[in-house]
mmCIF file of C-alpha atoms and ligand atoms in Angstrom:
data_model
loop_
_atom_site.group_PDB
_atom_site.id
_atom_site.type_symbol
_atom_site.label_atom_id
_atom_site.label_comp_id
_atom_site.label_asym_id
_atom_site.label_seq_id
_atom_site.Cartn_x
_atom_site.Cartn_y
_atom_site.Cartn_z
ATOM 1 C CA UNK A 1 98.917 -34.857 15.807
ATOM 2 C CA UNK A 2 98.482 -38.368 18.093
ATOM 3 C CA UNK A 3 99.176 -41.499 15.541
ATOM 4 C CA UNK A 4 95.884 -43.041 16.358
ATOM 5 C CA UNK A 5 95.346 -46.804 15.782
ATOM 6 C CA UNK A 6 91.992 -46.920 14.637
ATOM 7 C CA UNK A 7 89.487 -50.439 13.924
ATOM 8 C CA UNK A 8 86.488 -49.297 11.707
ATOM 9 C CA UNK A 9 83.820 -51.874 11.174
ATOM 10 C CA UNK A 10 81.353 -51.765 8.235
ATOM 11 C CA UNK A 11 78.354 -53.461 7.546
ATOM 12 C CA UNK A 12 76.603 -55.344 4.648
ATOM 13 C CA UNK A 13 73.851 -52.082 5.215
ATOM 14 C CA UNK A 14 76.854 -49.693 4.474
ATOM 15 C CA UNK A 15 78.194 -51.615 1.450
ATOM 16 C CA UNK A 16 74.670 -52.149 -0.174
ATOM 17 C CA UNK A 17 71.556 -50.923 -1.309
ATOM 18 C CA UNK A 18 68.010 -52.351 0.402
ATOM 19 C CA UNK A 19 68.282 -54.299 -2.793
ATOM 20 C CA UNK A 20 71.616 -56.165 -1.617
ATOM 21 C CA UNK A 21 73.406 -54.497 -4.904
ATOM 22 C CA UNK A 22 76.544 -52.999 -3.878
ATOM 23 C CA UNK A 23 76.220 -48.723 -3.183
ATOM 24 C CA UNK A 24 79.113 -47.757 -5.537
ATOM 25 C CA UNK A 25 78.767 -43.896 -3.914
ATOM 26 C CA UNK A 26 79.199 -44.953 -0.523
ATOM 27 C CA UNK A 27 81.997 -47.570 -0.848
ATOM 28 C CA UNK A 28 83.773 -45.157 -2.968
ATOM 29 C CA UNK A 29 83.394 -42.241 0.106
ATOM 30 C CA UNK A 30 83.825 -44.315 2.650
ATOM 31 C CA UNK A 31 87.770 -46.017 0.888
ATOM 32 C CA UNK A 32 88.900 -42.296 -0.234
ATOM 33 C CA UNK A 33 88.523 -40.905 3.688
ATOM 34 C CA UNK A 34 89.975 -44.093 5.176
ATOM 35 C CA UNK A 35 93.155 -44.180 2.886
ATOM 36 C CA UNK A 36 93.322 -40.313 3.021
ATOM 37 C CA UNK A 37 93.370 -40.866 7.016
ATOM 38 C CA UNK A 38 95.920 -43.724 6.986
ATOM 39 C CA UNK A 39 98.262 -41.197 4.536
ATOM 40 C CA UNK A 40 98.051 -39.032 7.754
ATOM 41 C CA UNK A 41 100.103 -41.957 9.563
ATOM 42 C CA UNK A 42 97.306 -43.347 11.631
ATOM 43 C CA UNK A 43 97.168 -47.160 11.676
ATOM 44 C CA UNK A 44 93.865 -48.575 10.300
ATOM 45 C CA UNK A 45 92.232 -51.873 10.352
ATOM 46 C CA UNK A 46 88.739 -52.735 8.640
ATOM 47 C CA UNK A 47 86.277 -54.927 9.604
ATOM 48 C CA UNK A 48 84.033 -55.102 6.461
ATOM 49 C CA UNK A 49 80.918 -57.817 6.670
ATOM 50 C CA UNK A 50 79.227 -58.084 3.346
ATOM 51 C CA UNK A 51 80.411 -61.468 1.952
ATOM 52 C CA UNK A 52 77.238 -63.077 2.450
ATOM 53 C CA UNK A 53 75.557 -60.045 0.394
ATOM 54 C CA UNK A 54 77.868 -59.895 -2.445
ATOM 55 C CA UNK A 55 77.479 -63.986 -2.635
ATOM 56 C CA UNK A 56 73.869 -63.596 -2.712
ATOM 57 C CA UNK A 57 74.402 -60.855 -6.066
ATOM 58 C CA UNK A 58 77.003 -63.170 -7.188
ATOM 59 C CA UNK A 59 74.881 -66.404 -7.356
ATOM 60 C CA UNK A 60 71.493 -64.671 -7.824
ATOM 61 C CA UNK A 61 70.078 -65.522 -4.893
ATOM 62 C CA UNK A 62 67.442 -63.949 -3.442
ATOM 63 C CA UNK A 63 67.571 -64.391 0.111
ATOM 64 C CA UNK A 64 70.075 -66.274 2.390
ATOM 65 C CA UNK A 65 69.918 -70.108 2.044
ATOM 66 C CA UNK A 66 69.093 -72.069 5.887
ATOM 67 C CA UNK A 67 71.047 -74.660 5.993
ATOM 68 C CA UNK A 68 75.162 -74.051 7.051
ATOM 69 C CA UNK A 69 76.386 -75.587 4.707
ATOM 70 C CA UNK A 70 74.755 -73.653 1.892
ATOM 71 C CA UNK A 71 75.575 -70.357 3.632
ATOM 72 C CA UNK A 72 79.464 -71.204 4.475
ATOM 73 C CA UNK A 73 79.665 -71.753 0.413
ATOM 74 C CA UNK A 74 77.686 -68.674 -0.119
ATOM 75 C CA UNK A 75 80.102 -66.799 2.295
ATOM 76 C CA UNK A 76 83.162 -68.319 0.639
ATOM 77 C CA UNK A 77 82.044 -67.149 -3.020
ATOM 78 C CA UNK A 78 80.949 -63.781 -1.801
ATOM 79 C CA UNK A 79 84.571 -63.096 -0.095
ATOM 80 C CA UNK A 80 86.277 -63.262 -2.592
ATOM 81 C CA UNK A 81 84.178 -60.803 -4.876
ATOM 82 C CA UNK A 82 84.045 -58.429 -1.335
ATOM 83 C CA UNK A 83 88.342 -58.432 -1.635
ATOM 84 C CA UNK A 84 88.085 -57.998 -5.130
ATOM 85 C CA UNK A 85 85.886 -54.983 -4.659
ATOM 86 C CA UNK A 86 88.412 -53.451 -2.210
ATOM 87 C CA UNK A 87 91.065 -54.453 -3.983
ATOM 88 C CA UNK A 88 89.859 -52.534 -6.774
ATOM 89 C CA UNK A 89 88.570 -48.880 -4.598
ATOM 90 C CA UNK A 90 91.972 -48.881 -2.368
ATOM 91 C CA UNK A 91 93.902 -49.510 -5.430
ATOM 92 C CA UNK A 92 92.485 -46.410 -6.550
ATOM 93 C CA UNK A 93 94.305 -44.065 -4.040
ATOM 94 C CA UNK A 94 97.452 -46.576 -4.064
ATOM 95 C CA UNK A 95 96.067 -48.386 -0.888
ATOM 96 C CA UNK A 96 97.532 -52.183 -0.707
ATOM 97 C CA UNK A 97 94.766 -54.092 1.216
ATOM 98 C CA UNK A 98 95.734 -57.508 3.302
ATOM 99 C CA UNK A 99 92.767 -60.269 3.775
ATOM 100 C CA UNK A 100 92.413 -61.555 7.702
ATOM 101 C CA UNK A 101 89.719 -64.409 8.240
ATOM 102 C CA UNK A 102 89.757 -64.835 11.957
ATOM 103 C CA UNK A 103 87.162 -67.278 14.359
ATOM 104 C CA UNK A 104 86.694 -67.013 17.901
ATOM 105 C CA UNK A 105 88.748 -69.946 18.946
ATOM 106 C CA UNK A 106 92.314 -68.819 17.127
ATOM 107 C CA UNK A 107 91.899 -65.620 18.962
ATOM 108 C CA UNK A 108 91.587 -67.452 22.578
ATOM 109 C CA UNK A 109 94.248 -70.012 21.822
ATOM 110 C CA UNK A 110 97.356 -68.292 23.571
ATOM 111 C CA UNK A 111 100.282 -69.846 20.300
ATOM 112 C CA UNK A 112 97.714 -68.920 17.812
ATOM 113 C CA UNK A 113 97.167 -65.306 19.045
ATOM 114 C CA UNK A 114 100.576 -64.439 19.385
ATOM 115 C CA UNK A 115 101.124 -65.312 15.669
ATOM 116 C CA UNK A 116 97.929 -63.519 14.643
ATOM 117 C CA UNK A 117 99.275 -60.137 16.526
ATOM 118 C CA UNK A 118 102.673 -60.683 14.862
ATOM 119 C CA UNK A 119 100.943 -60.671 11.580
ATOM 120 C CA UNK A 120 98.939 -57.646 11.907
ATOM 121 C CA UNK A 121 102.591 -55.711 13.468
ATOM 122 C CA UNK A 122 104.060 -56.892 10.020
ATOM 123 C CA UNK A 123 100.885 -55.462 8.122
ATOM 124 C CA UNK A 124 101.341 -52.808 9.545
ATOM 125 C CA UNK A 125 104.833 -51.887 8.984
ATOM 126 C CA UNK A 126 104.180 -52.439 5.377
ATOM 127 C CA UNK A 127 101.967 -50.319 5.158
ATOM 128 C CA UNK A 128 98.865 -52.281 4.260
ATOM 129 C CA UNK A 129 95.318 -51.888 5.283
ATOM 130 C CA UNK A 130 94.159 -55.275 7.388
ATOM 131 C CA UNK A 131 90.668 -56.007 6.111
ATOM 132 C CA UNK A 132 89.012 -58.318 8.680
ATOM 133 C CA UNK A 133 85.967 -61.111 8.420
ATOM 134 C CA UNK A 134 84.904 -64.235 10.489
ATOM 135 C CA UNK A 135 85.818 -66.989 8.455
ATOM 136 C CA UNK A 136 82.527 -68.038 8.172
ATOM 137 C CA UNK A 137 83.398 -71.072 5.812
ATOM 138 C CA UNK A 138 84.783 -72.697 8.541
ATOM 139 C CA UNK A 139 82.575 -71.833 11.298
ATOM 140 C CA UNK A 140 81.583 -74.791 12.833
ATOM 141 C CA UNK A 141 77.878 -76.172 12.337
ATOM 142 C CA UNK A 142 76.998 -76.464 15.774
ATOM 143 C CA UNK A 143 75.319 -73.035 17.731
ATOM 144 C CA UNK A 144 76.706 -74.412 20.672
ATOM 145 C CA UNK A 145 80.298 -74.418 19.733
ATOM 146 C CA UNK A 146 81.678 -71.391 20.972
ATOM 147 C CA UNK A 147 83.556 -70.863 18.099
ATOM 148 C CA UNK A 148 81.388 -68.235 16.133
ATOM 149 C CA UNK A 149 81.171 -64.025 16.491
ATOM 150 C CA UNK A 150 78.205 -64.622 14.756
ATOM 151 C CA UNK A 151 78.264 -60.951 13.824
ATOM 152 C CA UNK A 152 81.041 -58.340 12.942
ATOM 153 C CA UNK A 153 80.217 -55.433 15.439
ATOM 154 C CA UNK A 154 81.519 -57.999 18.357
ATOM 155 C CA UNK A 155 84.154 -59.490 16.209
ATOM 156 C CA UNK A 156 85.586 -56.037 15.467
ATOM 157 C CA UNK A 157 85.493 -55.225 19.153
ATOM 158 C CA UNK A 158 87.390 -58.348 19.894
ATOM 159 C CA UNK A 159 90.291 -57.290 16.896
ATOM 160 C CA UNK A 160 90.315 -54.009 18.415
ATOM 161 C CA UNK A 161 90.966 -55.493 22.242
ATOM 162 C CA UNK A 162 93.154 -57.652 20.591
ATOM 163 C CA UNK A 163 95.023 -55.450 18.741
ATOM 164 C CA UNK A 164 95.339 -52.596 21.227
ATOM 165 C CA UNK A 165 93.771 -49.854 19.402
ATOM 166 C CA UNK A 166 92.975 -46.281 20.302
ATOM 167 C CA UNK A 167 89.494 -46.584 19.232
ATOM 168 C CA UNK A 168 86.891 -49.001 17.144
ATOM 169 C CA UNK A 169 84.626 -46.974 14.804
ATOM 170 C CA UNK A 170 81.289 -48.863 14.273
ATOM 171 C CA UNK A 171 79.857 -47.523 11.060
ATOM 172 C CA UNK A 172 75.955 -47.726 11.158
ATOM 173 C CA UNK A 173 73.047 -46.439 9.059
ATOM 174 C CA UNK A 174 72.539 -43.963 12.092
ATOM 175 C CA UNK A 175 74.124 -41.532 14.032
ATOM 176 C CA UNK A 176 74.529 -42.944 17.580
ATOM 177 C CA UNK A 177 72.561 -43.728 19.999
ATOM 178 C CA UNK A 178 69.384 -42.618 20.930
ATOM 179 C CA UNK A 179 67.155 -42.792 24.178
ATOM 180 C CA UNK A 180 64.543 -44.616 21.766
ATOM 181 C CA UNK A 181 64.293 -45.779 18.072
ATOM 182 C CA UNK A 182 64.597 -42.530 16.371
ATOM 183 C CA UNK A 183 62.405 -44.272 13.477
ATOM 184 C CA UNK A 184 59.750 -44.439 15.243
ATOM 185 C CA UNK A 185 59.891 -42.088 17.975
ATOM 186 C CA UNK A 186 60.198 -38.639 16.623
ATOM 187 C CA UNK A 187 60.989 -37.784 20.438
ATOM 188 C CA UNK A 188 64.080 -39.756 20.839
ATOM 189 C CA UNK A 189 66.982 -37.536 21.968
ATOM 190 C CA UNK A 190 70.610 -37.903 20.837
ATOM 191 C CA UNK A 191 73.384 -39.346 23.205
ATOM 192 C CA UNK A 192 76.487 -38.104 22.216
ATOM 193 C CA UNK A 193 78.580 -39.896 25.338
ATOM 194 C CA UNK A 194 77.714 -43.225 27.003
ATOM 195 C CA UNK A 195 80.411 -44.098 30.233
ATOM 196 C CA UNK A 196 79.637 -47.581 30.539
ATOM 197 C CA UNK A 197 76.950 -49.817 29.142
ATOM 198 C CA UNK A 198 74.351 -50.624 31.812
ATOM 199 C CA UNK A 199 71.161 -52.048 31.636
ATOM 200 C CA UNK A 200 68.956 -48.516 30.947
ATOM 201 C CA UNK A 201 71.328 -47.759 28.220
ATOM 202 C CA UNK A 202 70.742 -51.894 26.885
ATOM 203 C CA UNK A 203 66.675 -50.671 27.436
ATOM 204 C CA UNK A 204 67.603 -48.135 25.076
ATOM 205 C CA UNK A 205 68.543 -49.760 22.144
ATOM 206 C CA UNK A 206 65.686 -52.075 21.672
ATOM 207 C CA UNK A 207 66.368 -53.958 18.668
ATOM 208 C CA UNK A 208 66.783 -51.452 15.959
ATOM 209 C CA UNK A 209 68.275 -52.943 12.967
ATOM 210 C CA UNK A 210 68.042 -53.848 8.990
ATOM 211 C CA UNK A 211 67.023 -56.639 6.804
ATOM 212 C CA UNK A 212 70.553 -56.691 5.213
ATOM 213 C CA UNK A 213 73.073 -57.142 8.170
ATOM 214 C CA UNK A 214 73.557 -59.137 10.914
ATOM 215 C CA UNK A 215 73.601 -56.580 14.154
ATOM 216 C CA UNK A 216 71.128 -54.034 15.331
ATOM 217 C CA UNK A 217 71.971 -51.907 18.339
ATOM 218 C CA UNK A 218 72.280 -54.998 20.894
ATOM 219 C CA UNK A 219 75.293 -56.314 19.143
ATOM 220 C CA UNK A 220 76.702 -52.543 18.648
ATOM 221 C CA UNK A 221 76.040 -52.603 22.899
ATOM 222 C CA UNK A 222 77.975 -55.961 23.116
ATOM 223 C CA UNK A 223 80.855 -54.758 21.258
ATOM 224 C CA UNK A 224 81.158 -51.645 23.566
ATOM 225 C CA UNK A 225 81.267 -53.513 26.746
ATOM 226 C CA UNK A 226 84.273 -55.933 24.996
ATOM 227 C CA UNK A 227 85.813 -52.621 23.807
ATOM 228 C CA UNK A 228 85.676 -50.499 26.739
ATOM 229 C CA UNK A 229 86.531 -53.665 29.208
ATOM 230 C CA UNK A 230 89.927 -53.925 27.055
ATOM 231 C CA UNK A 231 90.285 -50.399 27.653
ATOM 232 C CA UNK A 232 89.675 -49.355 24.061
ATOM 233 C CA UNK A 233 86.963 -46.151 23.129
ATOM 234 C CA UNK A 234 84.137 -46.973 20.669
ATOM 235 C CA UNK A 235 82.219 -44.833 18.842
ATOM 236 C CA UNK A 236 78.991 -45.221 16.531
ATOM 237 C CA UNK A 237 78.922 -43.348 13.835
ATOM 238 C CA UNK A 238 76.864 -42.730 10.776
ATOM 239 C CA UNK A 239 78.746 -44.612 7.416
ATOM 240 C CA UNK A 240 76.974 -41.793 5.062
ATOM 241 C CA UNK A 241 79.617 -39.523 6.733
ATOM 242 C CA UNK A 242 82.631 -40.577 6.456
ATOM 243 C CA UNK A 243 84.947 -37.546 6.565
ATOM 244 C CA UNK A 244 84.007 -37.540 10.240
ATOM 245 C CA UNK A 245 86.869 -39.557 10.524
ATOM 246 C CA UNK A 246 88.403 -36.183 9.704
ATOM 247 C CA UNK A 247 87.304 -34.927 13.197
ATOM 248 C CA UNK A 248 87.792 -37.818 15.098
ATOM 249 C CA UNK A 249 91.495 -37.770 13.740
ATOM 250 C CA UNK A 250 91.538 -34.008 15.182
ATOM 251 C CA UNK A 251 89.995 -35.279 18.992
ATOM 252 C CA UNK A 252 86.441 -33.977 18.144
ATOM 253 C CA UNK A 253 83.411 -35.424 19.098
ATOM 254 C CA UNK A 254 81.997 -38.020 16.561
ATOM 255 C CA UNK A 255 78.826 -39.917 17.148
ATOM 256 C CA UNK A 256 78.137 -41.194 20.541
ATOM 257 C CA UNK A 257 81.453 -42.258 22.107
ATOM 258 C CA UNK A 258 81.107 -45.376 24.381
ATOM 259 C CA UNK A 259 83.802 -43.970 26.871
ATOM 260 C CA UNK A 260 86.585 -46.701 28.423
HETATM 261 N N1 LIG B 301 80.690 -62.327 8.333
HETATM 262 C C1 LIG B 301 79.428 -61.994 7.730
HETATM 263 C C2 LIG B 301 79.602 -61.637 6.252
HETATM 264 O O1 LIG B 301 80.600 -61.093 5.873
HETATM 265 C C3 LIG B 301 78.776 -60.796 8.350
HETATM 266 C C4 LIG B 301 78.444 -60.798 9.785
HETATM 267 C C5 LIG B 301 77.708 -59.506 10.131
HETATM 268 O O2 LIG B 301 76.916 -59.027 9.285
HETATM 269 O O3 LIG B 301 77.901 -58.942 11.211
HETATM 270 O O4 LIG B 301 78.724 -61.840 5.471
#
């Protein structure tokens, strides 16, 4: 078997319920496949959102605060409660976890970047499992900056360009992609294999998404074209499976694959 070096993104939607508590059931799935696959010898990286929802739980707020400020110190409370969390499911199945706060600007700045790979080489020959954010308490105030992923589907593409992986696996609360909303269109058909992103396929994807997170299918499209330009596969794939990391380990089809 191929030592694969896989990125796998989740979502605040895979980590929680509609009612932003955390889904114990799914978390605990989703950590016993990925440290059963990185026992195989594949190296994994995860890019987990979900520190904005566990802040909210943690300071009993009901719905995300406007003002940046607010929301940086909500993010900064809830990341440490999502590490703690992982901390606590890895360490179930003897999986060491390593935190990584990145923002657009230290992956574009040519001394910072090389450090940042180094790190994630040494990570990996320890044998610890990367978990990724934006470090949204630092992200800068002003839209206009430059300096913000804004959401994890593109920020786990850009790890996974960065990073040289085999493939990124986007964990959503649906399959793939479909030729329409599936929700709402009990006609939509299935498309297991997308070879570049083009406009039709952007038509596609309308703006599906969930109260909870931050991307819909646009930002899942985004992250494909970053992906596949650095030569890296992506697949979508539904996070209420997660043993179908089995099969992609094995080279079967999983999802749709966004082909580089
Ligand atoms: N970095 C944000 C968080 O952890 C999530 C961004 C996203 O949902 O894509 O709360």
């Amino acid at each position: 078997m191929d030592m694969k070096r896989i990125v796998i993104k989740i979502g605040t939607s895979s980590l929680t319920y509609s009612s932003g508590q955390l889904n114990y059931r799914h978390i605990e799935n989703m950590t016993n496949v990925i440290c059963d696959i990185k026992n195989m010898g594949h190296e994994i990286v995860l890019v987990s959102s979900g520190a904005s929802g566990v802040g909210m739980g943690k300071l009993e707020l009901n719905k995300k605060p406007e003002q940046s400020a607010k929301r940086r110190a909500l993010a900064a409370s809830g990341q440490s409660g999502l590490m703690a969390m992982y901390e606590n499911f890895f360490g179930r199945y003897h999986c060491k976890v390593a935190q990584v706060l990145l923002t657009k600007s230290v992956m574009t700045d040519k001394e910072k970047a090389e450090s940042i790979t180094r790190s994630f080489e040494e990570m990996f020959n320890y044998g610890v499992l990367p978990i990724v954010n934006e470090n949204d308490v630092i992200a800068s105030d002003n839209k206009n900056s430059g300096d913000m992923f804004g959401d994890n589907d593109t920020l786990s593409a850009s790890v996974a360009a960065f990073i040289k992986a085999d493939v990124l696996v986007i964990w959503s609360d649906i399959d793939g992609l479909y030729t329409k909303n599936p929700r709402s269109n009990p006609d939509a058909e299935f498309i297991p294999i997308v070879h570049g992103v083009t406009e039709e396929i952007y038509k596609m994807a309308g703006g599906a998404g969930s109260k909870v997170g931050t991307g819909g299918m646009l930002t899942k499209l985004n992250a494909a074209v970053i992906a596949n330009n650095a030569g890296v596969d992506m697949i979508i794939a539904n996070s209420s499976k997660p043993e179908l990391l089995y099969d992609l380990a094995e080279g079967k089809p999983v999802g749709t694959l966004f082909k580089a």
